[in-house]
Short mmCIF file of C-alpha atoms in Angstrom, two decimals:
data_model
loop_
_atom_site.label_atom_id
_atom_site.label_comp_id
_atom_site.label_asym_id
_atom_site.label_seq_id
_atom_site.Cartn_x
_atom_site.Cartn_y
_atom_site.Cartn_z
CA MET A 99 -9.96 -28.00 14.10
CA THR A 100 -7.67 -27.84 11.05
CA GLU A 101 -4.17 -26.51 11.67
CA LEU A 102 -2.00 -24.31 9.52
CA THR A 103 1.70 -25.20 9.65
CA SER A 104 4.20 -22.47 8.97
CA SER A 105 7.73 -23.35 7.87
CA ASN A 106 10.92 -21.70 6.64
CA PRO A 107 10.94 -21.80 2.83
CA GLY A 108 14.72 -22.16 2.75
CA THR A 109 15.31 -24.87 5.36
CA GLY A 110 11.84 -26.43 5.80
CA ALA A 111 12.08 -25.96 9.57
CA GLU A 112 8.73 -25.59 11.25
CA VAL A 113 7.98 -22.15 12.65
CA GLY A 114 4.60 -22.72 14.23
CA ARG A 115 1.10 -24.15 13.95
CA PHE A 116 -2.12 -22.16 14.07
CA PRO A 117 -5.83 -23.03 14.02
CA VAL A 118 -7.58 -22.37 10.74
CA ALA A 119 -10.72 -20.26 11.20
CA ASP A 120 -13.94 -21.95 10.13
CA PRO A 121 -16.10 -19.44 8.23
CA PRO A 122 -19.07 -19.93 10.69
CA ILE A 123 -16.99 -18.46 13.52
CA LEU A 124 -16.64 -15.10 11.73
CA PRO A 125 -20.00 -13.61 12.77
CA PRO A 126 -19.10 -13.86 16.50
CA VAL A 127 -15.65 -12.40 15.68
CA ILE A 128 -17.21 -9.44 13.87
CA GLU A 129 -19.72 -8.88 16.71
CA ALA A 130 -16.90 -8.92 19.28
CA GLY A 131 -15.11 -6.42 17.07
CA ARG A 132 -18.14 -4.13 16.98
CA ALA A 133 -18.41 -4.02 20.76
CA ALA A 134 -14.65 -3.42 21.07
CA GLN A 135 -14.83 -0.68 18.41
CA GLN A 136 -17.40 1.29 20.35
CA TRP A 137 -15.12 1.35 23.37
CA TRP A 138 -12.08 2.14 21.25
CA ALA A 139 -13.79 5.01 19.41
CA GLU A 140 -15.08 6.48 22.69
CA LEU A 141 -11.56 6.68 24.00
CA GLY A 142 -10.95 9.63 21.70
CA PHE A 143 -7.86 10.65 19.82
CA ALA A 144 -5.65 11.34 22.84
CA GLN A 145 -6.18 7.96 24.50
CA ARG A 146 -5.87 6.05 21.23
CA ARG A 147 -2.66 7.93 20.49
CA ARG A 148 -1.26 6.99 23.87
CA ARG A 149 -1.97 3.29 23.36
CA LEU A 150 -0.74 3.23 19.79
CA LEU A 151 2.51 4.89 20.83
CA ARG A 152 2.91 2.24 23.51
CA PHE A 153 2.44 -0.40 20.81
CA ARG A 154 5.05 1.39 18.72
CA ALA A 155 7.45 1.43 21.68
CA LEU A 156 6.89 -2.26 22.31
CA LEU A 157 7.71 -3.12 18.65
CA ALA A 158 10.86 -1.01 18.89
CA GLU A 159 11.97 -2.78 22.07
CA ARG A 160 11.35 -6.19 20.49
CA MET A 161 12.47 -5.23 17.01
CA THR A 162 15.03 -8.03 16.62
CA GLU A 163 12.55 -10.61 17.85
CA ALA A 164 10.09 -9.49 15.16
CA ALA A 165 12.80 -9.49 12.53
CA ASP A 166 13.96 -13.00 13.45
CA LEU A 167 10.38 -14.24 13.12
CA VAL A 168 9.95 -12.53 9.72
CA SER A 169 13.22 -14.10 8.58
CA ALA A 170 12.14 -17.54 9.79
CA GLU A 171 8.79 -17.47 7.97
CA THR A 172 9.83 -15.73 4.74
CA GLY A 173 13.48 -16.77 4.47
CA LYS A 174 14.58 -13.17 3.87
CA PRO A 175 17.87 -12.09 5.48
CA THR A 176 17.47 -10.75 8.96
CA ALA A 177 18.91 -7.38 7.99
CA GLU A 178 16.20 -6.96 5.40
CA ALA A 179 13.61 -7.92 8.04
CA VAL A 180 14.98 -5.30 10.43
CA VAL A 181 14.57 -2.60 7.76
CA GLU A 182 10.95 -3.77 7.24
CA VAL A 183 10.10 -3.63 10.94
CA ALA A 184 11.70 -0.19 11.24
CA ALA A 185 9.50 1.21 8.48
CA ALA A 186 6.39 -0.27 10.14
CA ILE A 187 7.30 1.39 13.44
CA GLY A 188 7.48 4.71 11.57
CA ASP A 189 3.99 4.17 10.16
CA LEU A 190 2.55 3.55 13.62
CA ASP A 191 4.22 6.66 15.04
CA TRP A 192 2.97 8.90 12.23
CA SER A 193 -0.66 7.65 12.28
CA ALA A 194 -0.88 7.91 16.06
CA ARG A 195 0.51 11.45 16.15
CA HIS A 196 -1.45 12.90 13.23
CA ALA A 197 -4.90 11.29 13.50
CA ARG A 198 -6.41 14.20 15.49
CA ARG A 199 -5.11 16.81 13.09
CA VAL A 200 -6.41 14.99 10.05
CA LEU A 201 -9.69 13.58 11.38
CA ALA A 202 -10.92 15.85 14.20
CA PRO A 203 -14.30 17.58 13.60
CA ARG A 204 -13.93 21.07 12.13
CA ARG A 205 -15.82 24.06 10.86
CA VAL A 206 -15.77 24.51 7.09
CA ARG A 207 -15.99 27.83 5.24
CA ARG A 208 -19.59 28.60 4.37
CA VAL A 209 -20.53 29.44 0.76
CA LEU A 210 -22.72 32.25 -0.54
CA PRO A 211 -25.70 30.16 -1.80
CA VAL A 212 -26.22 28.90 1.76
CA ALA A 213 -24.76 31.82 3.67
CA GLU A 214 -27.21 31.31 6.50
CA GLY A 215 -25.72 27.88 7.36
CA ALA A 216 -22.66 26.97 9.43
CA ALA A 217 -20.82 24.01 7.82
CA HIS A 218 -19.30 21.27 9.93
CA LEU A 219 -17.28 18.23 8.81
CA ALA A 220 -16.63 15.15 10.89
CA TYR A 221 -14.68 11.96 10.04
CA LEU A 222 -16.24 8.94 11.65
CA PRO A 223 -14.69 5.46 11.86
CA TYR A 224 -16.27 2.83 9.63
CA GLY A 225 -16.55 0.32 12.47
CA VAL A 226 -14.85 -3.03 11.91
CA VAL A 227 -12.20 -3.07 9.18
CA GLY A 228 -10.94 -6.35 7.66
CA VAL A 229 -7.24 -6.45 6.69
CA ILE A 230 -5.83 -9.19 4.48
CA GLY A 231 -2.03 -9.04 4.53
CA PRO A 232 0.64 -10.41 2.21
CA TRP A 233 3.55 -12.72 2.90
CA ASN A 234 6.38 -10.75 1.28
CA TYR A 235 6.32 -7.93 3.85
CA PRO A 236 4.28 -9.42 6.68
CA VAL A 237 4.93 -6.59 9.13
CA LEU A 238 5.28 -3.44 7.07
CA THR A 239 2.36 -3.90 4.68
CA PRO A 240 -0.41 -4.86 7.11
CA VAL A 241 0.79 -2.36 9.76
CA ALA A 242 0.32 0.46 7.21
CA SER A 243 -3.40 -0.43 7.11
CA LEU A 244 -3.62 -1.32 10.82
CA ALA A 245 -2.06 1.95 11.92
CA SER A 246 -4.44 4.09 9.86
CA ALA A 247 -7.55 2.02 10.69
CA LEU A 248 -6.85 1.92 14.45
CA ALA A 249 -5.83 5.57 14.72
CA ALA A 250 -9.06 6.51 13.00
CA GLY A 251 -11.06 4.63 15.68
CA ASN A 252 -11.85 1.36 13.97
CA ALA A 253 -11.53 -2.19 15.25
CA VAL A 254 -9.68 -4.61 12.96
CA VAL A 255 -10.02 -8.28 12.03
CA PHE A 256 -6.66 -9.23 10.47
CA LYS A 257 -6.02 -12.27 8.32
CA PRO A 258 -2.29 -12.64 7.66
CA SER A 259 -1.06 -14.71 4.76
CA GLU A 260 -1.14 -18.45 5.26
CA LEU A 261 2.62 -18.35 4.63
CA THR A 262 3.29 -15.99 7.52
CA PRO A 263 0.74 -16.70 10.26
CA ALA A 264 3.31 -16.57 13.07
CA VAL A 265 4.19 -12.96 12.26
CA GLY A 266 0.50 -12.00 12.13
CA GLN A 267 -0.23 -13.68 15.44
CA TRP A 268 2.81 -12.04 17.03
CA LEU A 269 1.62 -8.57 16.01
CA ALA A 270 -1.86 -9.18 17.42
CA ASP A 271 -0.45 -10.60 20.63
CA ARG A 272 1.80 -7.60 21.12
CA PHE A 273 -1.11 -5.22 20.54
CA ALA A 274 -3.14 -7.11 23.11
CA GLU A 275 -0.35 -6.47 25.65
CA VAL A 276 -0.91 -2.72 25.42
CA VAL A 277 -4.69 -2.82 24.76
CA PRO A 278 -5.89 -5.73 26.95
CA GLU A 279 -9.32 -4.28 27.71
CA ALA A 280 -11.12 -5.35 24.49
CA PRO A 281 -10.45 -7.29 21.28
CA VAL A 282 -9.78 -4.21 19.15
CA LEU A 283 -7.35 -6.16 16.95
CA GLN A 284 -8.30 -9.81 16.28
CA VAL A 285 -6.45 -12.24 14.07
CA ILE A 286 -7.82 -15.17 12.08
CA HIS A 287 -5.77 -17.70 10.11
CA GLY A 288 -6.42 -19.53 6.88
CA ASP A 289 -6.08 -19.56 3.13
CA GLY A 290 -8.08 -17.90 0.38
CA GLU A 291 -11.32 -19.52 1.55
CA VAL A 292 -11.04 -17.76 4.91
CA GLY A 293 -10.12 -14.53 3.13
CA ALA A 294 -13.23 -14.80 0.97
CA ALA A 295 -15.32 -15.39 4.08
CA LEU A 296 -13.87 -12.25 5.64
CA CYS A 297 -14.83 -10.28 2.54
CA ARG A 298 -18.45 -11.50 2.92
CA SER A 299 -18.54 -11.31 6.74
CA GLY A 300 -20.08 -7.88 7.05
CA VAL A 301 -16.92 -5.92 7.83
CA ASP A 302 -17.51 -2.26 7.12
CA LYS A 303 -14.40 -1.84 4.98
CA LEU A 304 -11.65 -4.13 3.72
CA SER A 305 -7.99 -3.51 3.00
CA PHE A 306 -6.28 -6.07 0.77
CA THR A 307 -2.72 -6.38 -0.43
CA GLY A 308 -1.80 -9.17 -2.85
CA SER A 309 -1.77 -10.14 -6.51
CA THR A 310 -3.98 -8.51 -9.08
CA ALA A 311 -5.70 -11.84 -9.81
CA THR A 312 -6.61 -12.30 -6.13
CA GLY A 313 -7.55 -8.67 -5.92
CA ARG A 314 -10.23 -9.18 -8.56
CA ARG A 315 -11.70 -12.05 -6.54
CA VAL A 316 -11.66 -9.87 -3.40
CA LEU A 317 -13.57 -7.16 -5.26
CA GLU A 318 -16.11 -9.68 -6.53
CA ALA A 319 -16.72 -11.01 -3.00
CA CYS A 320 -16.98 -7.54 -1.49
CA ALA A 321 -19.36 -6.39 -4.24
CA GLU A 322 -21.96 -8.82 -2.92
CA THR A 323 -22.41 -6.60 0.15
CA LEU A 324 -21.11 -3.32 -1.38
CA THR A 325 -18.22 -3.41 1.07
CA PRO A 326 -15.74 -0.65 0.17
CA VAL A 327 -12.20 -1.82 -0.49
CA VAL A 328 -8.66 -0.43 -0.37
CA LEU A 329 -6.74 -2.55 -2.89
CA GLU A 330 -2.99 -2.74 -3.43
CA ALA A 331 -2.29 -5.29 -6.11
CA GLY A 332 0.71 -6.09 -8.32
CA GLY A 333 3.35 -3.93 -9.82
CA LYS A 334 5.83 -3.89 -12.72
CA ASP A 335 7.80 -0.87 -11.63
CA ALA A 336 10.14 0.90 -13.99
CA MET A 337 13.34 2.79 -13.41
CA ILE A 338 14.49 5.49 -15.86
CA VAL A 339 18.14 6.57 -16.00
CA ASP A 340 18.85 9.80 -17.81
CA SER A 341 22.20 10.63 -19.45
CA ASP A 342 23.19 13.09 -16.71
CA ALA A 343 22.50 10.66 -13.84
CA ASP A 344 25.05 9.74 -11.18
CA LEU A 345 25.81 6.28 -12.61
CA ALA A 346 27.34 4.83 -9.47
CA ALA A 347 24.35 5.83 -7.40
CA ALA A 348 21.89 4.69 -10.05
CA ALA A 349 23.51 1.28 -10.50
CA ASP A 350 23.63 0.72 -6.71
CA ALA A 351 19.98 1.71 -6.36
CA CYS A 352 18.94 -0.44 -9.33
CA VAL A 353 20.53 -3.59 -7.91
CA TRP A 354 19.00 -3.09 -4.43
CA GLY A 355 15.63 -1.87 -5.73
CA GLY A 356 15.31 -4.82 -8.07
CA LEU A 357 16.84 -7.62 -6.03
CA THR A 358 16.08 -6.82 -2.38
CA ASN A 359 13.93 -9.49 -0.75
CA ALA A 360 14.89 -11.73 -3.72
CA GLY A 361 12.81 -9.50 -5.97
CA GLN A 362 9.65 -10.25 -4.01
CA THR A 363 8.66 -6.57 -3.63
CA CYS A 364 5.44 -5.21 -5.12
CA ALA A 365 7.09 -1.84 -5.74
CA GLY A 366 10.49 -3.29 -6.61
CA ILE A 367 12.25 -2.39 -9.83
CA GLU A 368 11.67 -4.89 -12.63
CA ARG A 369 12.22 -2.79 -15.79
CA VAL A 370 15.07 -0.38 -16.38
CA TYR A 371 15.19 2.13 -19.27
CA VAL A 372 18.57 3.78 -19.74
CA ALA A 373 19.70 6.61 -22.02
CA ALA A 374 21.54 4.95 -24.90
CA GLU A 375 24.76 6.97 -24.49
CA ILE A 376 25.34 5.66 -20.96
CA TYR A 377 23.74 2.24 -21.33
CA ASP A 378 26.89 0.12 -21.62
CA ASP A 379 28.58 1.78 -18.63
CA PHE A 380 25.43 1.46 -16.53
CA LEU A 381 24.89 -2.16 -17.48
CA ASP A 382 28.47 -3.10 -16.64
CA ARG A 383 28.09 -1.54 -13.19
CA VAL A 384 24.82 -3.34 -12.50
CA VAL A 385 26.13 -6.72 -13.60
CA ALA A 386 29.29 -6.29 -11.52
CA GLN A 387 27.33 -5.45 -8.36
CA ALA A 388 24.61 -8.10 -8.83
CA SER A 389 27.13 -10.85 -9.55
CA GLY A 390 28.75 -10.26 -6.16
CA LEU A 391 25.53 -10.94 -4.18
CA THR A 392 25.25 -14.14 -2.15
CA VAL A 393 22.16 -16.34 -2.14
CA GLY A 394 21.14 -18.62 0.73
CA THR A 395 19.85 -18.75 4.32
CA GLY A 396 23.08 -18.10 6.20
CA PRO A 397 23.87 -14.88 8.10
CA GLY A 398 25.91 -13.53 5.21
CA ALA A 399 23.28 -14.04 2.50
CA ASP A 400 22.05 -11.05 0.52
CA LEU A 401 19.11 -12.86 -1.08
CA GLY A 402 16.96 -15.52 0.53
CA PRO A 403 14.68 -18.13 -1.03
CA ILE A 404 11.54 -17.63 -3.04
CA THR A 405 8.93 -17.71 -0.31
CA LEU A 406 5.97 -18.84 -2.48
CA PRO A 407 6.96 -22.13 -4.15
CA ARG A 408 4.48 -21.75 -7.02
CA GLN A 409 6.26 -18.55 -8.10
CA LEU A 410 9.40 -20.47 -9.08
CA PRO A 411 7.94 -21.89 -12.32
CA VAL A 412 6.50 -18.46 -13.15
CA ILE A 413 9.97 -16.91 -12.92
CA ARG A 414 11.52 -19.72 -14.97
CA GLU A 415 8.86 -19.50 -17.66
CA GLN A 416 9.32 -15.75 -18.00
CA ILE A 417 13.07 -16.11 -18.38
CA ALA A 418 12.59 -18.95 -20.94
CA ASP A 419 10.02 -16.96 -22.92
CA ALA A 420 12.37 -13.96 -23.11
CA LEU A 421 15.33 -16.08 -24.26
CA ALA A 422 13.15 -17.80 -26.85
CA ARG A 423 12.26 -14.37 -28.23
CA GLY A 424 15.92 -13.43 -28.68
CA ALA A 425 16.81 -11.91 -25.32
CA GLN A 426 20.23 -12.52 -23.73
CA ALA A 427 21.06 -13.22 -20.11
CA VAL A 428 24.15 -11.18 -19.26
CA LEU A 429 23.83 -12.60 -15.71
CA GLY A 430 22.01 -15.68 -14.55
CA GLY A 431 19.38 -17.19 -16.85
CA LEU A 432 17.52 -20.47 -16.72
CA ASP A 433 20.17 -22.08 -14.57
CA ALA A 434 19.64 -19.27 -12.00
CA VAL A 435 16.37 -20.91 -10.96
CA ALA A 436 17.57 -23.45 -8.41
CA PRO A 437 14.64 -24.10 -6.00
CA PRO A 438 14.07 -22.79 -3.48
CA TYR A 439 16.33 -20.01 -4.74
CA VAL A 440 16.65 -17.84 -7.80
CA HIS A 441 20.00 -16.23 -8.38
CA PRO A 442 20.24 -12.69 -9.75
CA THR A 443 19.38 -12.58 -13.46
CA ILE A 444 19.79 -9.60 -15.81
CA LEU A 445 18.26 -9.77 -19.26
CA VAL A 446 18.92 -7.52 -22.24
CA ASP A 447 17.52 -7.27 -25.77
CA VAL A 448 14.12 -8.24 -24.39
CA PRO A 449 11.22 -7.61 -26.80
CA ALA A 450 8.58 -5.31 -25.34
CA GLU A 451 5.88 -8.00 -25.79
CA ALA A 452 7.79 -10.63 -23.73
CA ASP A 453 6.05 -11.77 -20.54
CA VAL A 454 9.02 -10.66 -18.45
CA ALA A 455 8.57 -7.11 -19.78
CA GLN A 456 4.83 -7.04 -19.23
CA GLU A 457 3.83 -9.28 -16.30
CA GLU A 458 4.94 -9.13 -12.66
CA THR A 459 7.94 -11.45 -12.14
CA PHE A 460 8.28 -11.28 -8.37
CA GLY A 461 11.78 -12.63 -8.43
CA PRO A 462 15.36 -11.28 -8.73
CA VAL A 463 15.16 -10.55 -12.45
CA LEU A 464 15.97 -7.22 -14.09
CA VAL A 465 15.21 -6.26 -17.71
CA VAL A 466 17.58 -3.52 -18.84
CA THR A 467 16.80 -1.64 -22.08
CA PRO A 468 18.53 1.29 -23.89
CA VAL A 469 16.33 4.14 -25.08
CA PRO A 470 17.16 6.91 -27.58
CA THR A 471 15.18 9.58 -25.72
CA MET A 472 13.56 10.16 -22.34
CA ALA A 473 10.23 10.49 -24.12
CA GLU A 474 10.64 6.90 -25.30
CA ALA A 475 11.59 5.83 -21.78
CA VAL A 476 8.40 7.39 -20.42
CA ARG A 477 6.33 5.80 -23.16
CA LEU A 478 7.70 2.33 -22.44
CA ALA A 479 7.39 2.80 -18.68
CA ASN A 480 3.73 3.82 -19.03
CA GLN A 481 2.98 0.95 -21.45
CA SER A 482 2.38 -1.38 -18.49
CA ARG A 483 -1.14 -2.07 -17.18
CA TYR A 484 0.35 -1.68 -13.71
CA GLY A 485 1.10 1.63 -12.06
CA LEU A 486 2.37 1.28 -8.51
CA GLY A 487 5.78 2.96 -8.16
CA ALA A 488 8.76 4.05 -10.24
CA ALA A 489 12.22 5.59 -9.97
CA VAL A 490 13.98 8.26 -12.02
CA PHE A 491 17.68 9.08 -11.91
CA GLY A 492 18.98 12.28 -13.48
CA ARG A 493 19.59 15.94 -12.84
CA ARG A 494 18.02 18.45 -15.22
CA ARG A 495 14.89 16.56 -16.26
CA ALA A 496 14.31 14.09 -13.42
CA LEU A 497 11.38 15.85 -11.79
CA ALA A 498 9.70 16.52 -15.13
CA ILE A 499 10.04 12.85 -16.08
CA ALA A 500 8.65 11.77 -12.73
CA GLY A 501 5.59 13.89 -13.34
CA GLN A 502 4.87 12.15 -16.63
CA LEU A 503 4.85 8.63 -15.13
CA ARG A 504 1.49 6.94 -14.67
CA THR A 505 2.09 5.68 -11.17
CA GLY A 506 0.98 6.37 -7.63
CA MET A 507 4.52 6.98 -6.37
CA VAL A 508 7.94 7.97 -7.73
CA SER A 509 11.40 8.17 -6.18
CA VAL A 510 13.84 10.60 -7.74
CA ASN A 511 17.52 9.75 -7.48
CA ASP A 512 16.59 6.98 -5.07
CA VAL A 513 14.49 3.79 -5.04
CA LEU A 514 11.63 2.83 -2.74
CA SER A 515 12.14 5.95 -0.65
CA PHE A 516 8.38 6.40 -0.62
CA ALA A 517 8.13 3.08 1.29
CA GLY A 518 9.67 4.74 4.32
CA MET A 519 7.82 8.08 4.00
CA SER A 520 4.93 7.56 6.42
CA SER A 521 3.59 11.07 5.76
CA LEU A 522 2.83 10.28 2.07
CA PRO A 523 0.06 8.09 0.74
CA TRP A 524 0.93 4.68 -0.62
CA GLY A 525 -0.98 3.11 -3.50
CA GLY A 526 -1.17 2.78 -7.22
CA VAL A 527 -3.30 3.08 -10.37
CA GLY A 528 -4.53 0.69 -13.02
CA ALA A 529 -3.97 -2.96 -12.29
CA SER A 530 -2.01 -1.99 -9.19
CA GLY A 531 -5.20 -1.11 -7.41
CA PHE A 532 -6.80 1.95 -5.80
CA GLY A 533 -7.24 3.62 -2.44
CA ARG A 534 -4.41 4.68 -0.18
CA VAL A 535 -2.79 3.86 3.13
CA ARG A 536 -0.42 6.15 5.06
CA GLY A 537 -0.41 9.89 5.21
CA ASP A 538 -3.44 12.14 5.50
CA ASP A 539 -5.16 10.27 2.68
CA GLY A 540 -4.54 6.93 4.33
CA LEU A 541 -6.13 8.10 7.60
CA ARG A 542 -9.17 9.48 5.73
CA GLU A 543 -9.40 6.18 3.83
CA PHE A 544 -10.47 4.49 7.03
CA ALA A 545 -12.96 7.19 8.11
CA ARG A 546 -16.21 8.24 6.43
CA PRO A 547 -16.84 11.97 6.09
CA LYS A 548 -20.09 13.30 7.55
CA SER A 549 -21.35 16.75 6.61
CA VAL A 550 -23.58 18.79 8.89
CA VAL A 551 -25.06 22.23 8.11
CA VAL A 552 -26.69 24.25 10.91
CA ARG A 553 -29.04 27.06 9.97
CA GLN A 554 -28.07 30.25 11.82
CA ALA A 555 -30.22 32.91 10.13
CA PRO A 556 -33.04 33.35 7.62
CA SER A 557 -32.15 32.66 3.99
CA LEU A 558 -31.11 35.61 1.86
CA VAL A 559 -33.42 34.25 -0.80
CA PRO A 560 -36.07 31.65 0.18
CA SER A 561 -35.32 28.92 -2.39
CA ARG A 562 -35.64 25.69 -0.47
CA THR A 563 -39.39 26.03 0.14
CA PHE A 564 -42.62 25.78 -1.81
CA ARG A 565 -43.58 29.16 -0.35
CA ARG A 566 -41.12 31.01 -2.58
CA THR A 567 -42.64 33.67 -4.77
CA ASP A 568 -41.94 34.83 -8.30
CA ARG A 569 -40.17 37.82 -6.77
CA ASP A 570 -37.93 35.41 -4.75
CA VAL A 571 -37.02 33.54 -7.92
CA ALA A 572 -36.20 36.83 -9.70
CA ARG A 573 -33.99 37.88 -6.80
CA LEU A 574 -32.25 34.49 -6.94
CA VAL A 575 -31.49 34.97 -10.63
CA ALA A 576 -30.18 38.51 -10.05
CA LEU A 577 -27.98 37.46 -7.14
CA TYR A 578 -26.44 34.53 -9.04
CA ARG A 579 -25.77 36.74 -12.04
CA ARG A 580 -23.99 39.16 -9.73
CA TRP A 581 -22.03 36.49 -7.81
CA PHE A 582 -21.17 34.09 -10.59
CA GLY A 583 -21.83 35.80 -13.87
CA ARG A 584 -18.61 37.74 -14.12
CA PRO A 585 -15.80 36.15 -16.15
CA MET A 586 -12.63 35.23 -14.36
CA ARG A 587 -9.90 37.85 -14.45
#
């Protein structure tokens, strides 16, 4: 059996080896998941809640162990990994506690045309859900899907990124400690070929997080079996800074929001549009803060390596393209790309058509642009084909600006705050994907609604029968004119 070797991208040290799943083994995996799912669903909300909260407690107890493993496989500083694990624990807690409220069967208000029927709505688990996770946040991102899917009563087959298999296996092993009775959460390892096989395996729904290009291939594979998909793809998130913003807070947030995890954040800030009258002051603050960050693998490093080696030339080419078009690097530049690291780079005077202003960079590179009006800032922010998240800093107009942005999420006077808000749905629009995880919408994403109407009395007007008479039809017309023919007041 082929093995997958995981190593630290900064040091090259081996983290672990894992068997690659051969696609023929997937049917037995799915069947085992179906049997486990029946048991898991029959437990009911209360028992699932109890087990998921035990899983949450176990992750909290072993938080530093998880963070160390994330740091080893991705190269990100341990402190950043701790923040990631903490947010994942919050997602587990919220989904476990709120699944019954959101998904429990309920009576629904009846409507006049079918006044004789009592309406019932139930949310049923899909069955076996496939989850394909990313490498940049190997705990937080998949747990958002796992928490919703499991709380809704599904079993899960989880394929972590081939760059972070140790983290994925660790999560599955910890879940098995608190749910040893059945393989409710199974993990398989491999590259894109295994991911494609999972898409075609007969899972009842699939949740994918990754690049937009890979997302298209996932959709094509799932389309063969009409498997529904939750898709979170790339981002090119913008930050808007109004003239009345708190500049110190905005600059601090910009540096962290753009450079955390070495810029390898789907909802990280990559473009910044700043009111012209405060542009110079803001830029000076950002450059001063970013230039003080340390890069490396040691305990004091702020930025780790670029985890995906093939991203390094992409980052370099985007910087080179911008400079060739007349942009200036006020910090970093081409020399900042020093594999396996990229040092903080801030570009100004970047033409709107440059690749670095249009395409996802996924590195510690910020494009900062002055704008004459907030209307122009909104126009430029919305010019992107992506639409995941955004940030707005300001006082009087911040909420109004946030409402005009074509994104799934916005932070006001903060960055990435929606990443820690387990009660709100996470997801984007456009090339950033569709569907949601987290919050009420995330729970419902992993459950299919089923409508039931129970007749409780004779119909006021017999309409759903061939035995209706001309008089019945006339009464129907009269009643609808009375009920619905009056203009709204």
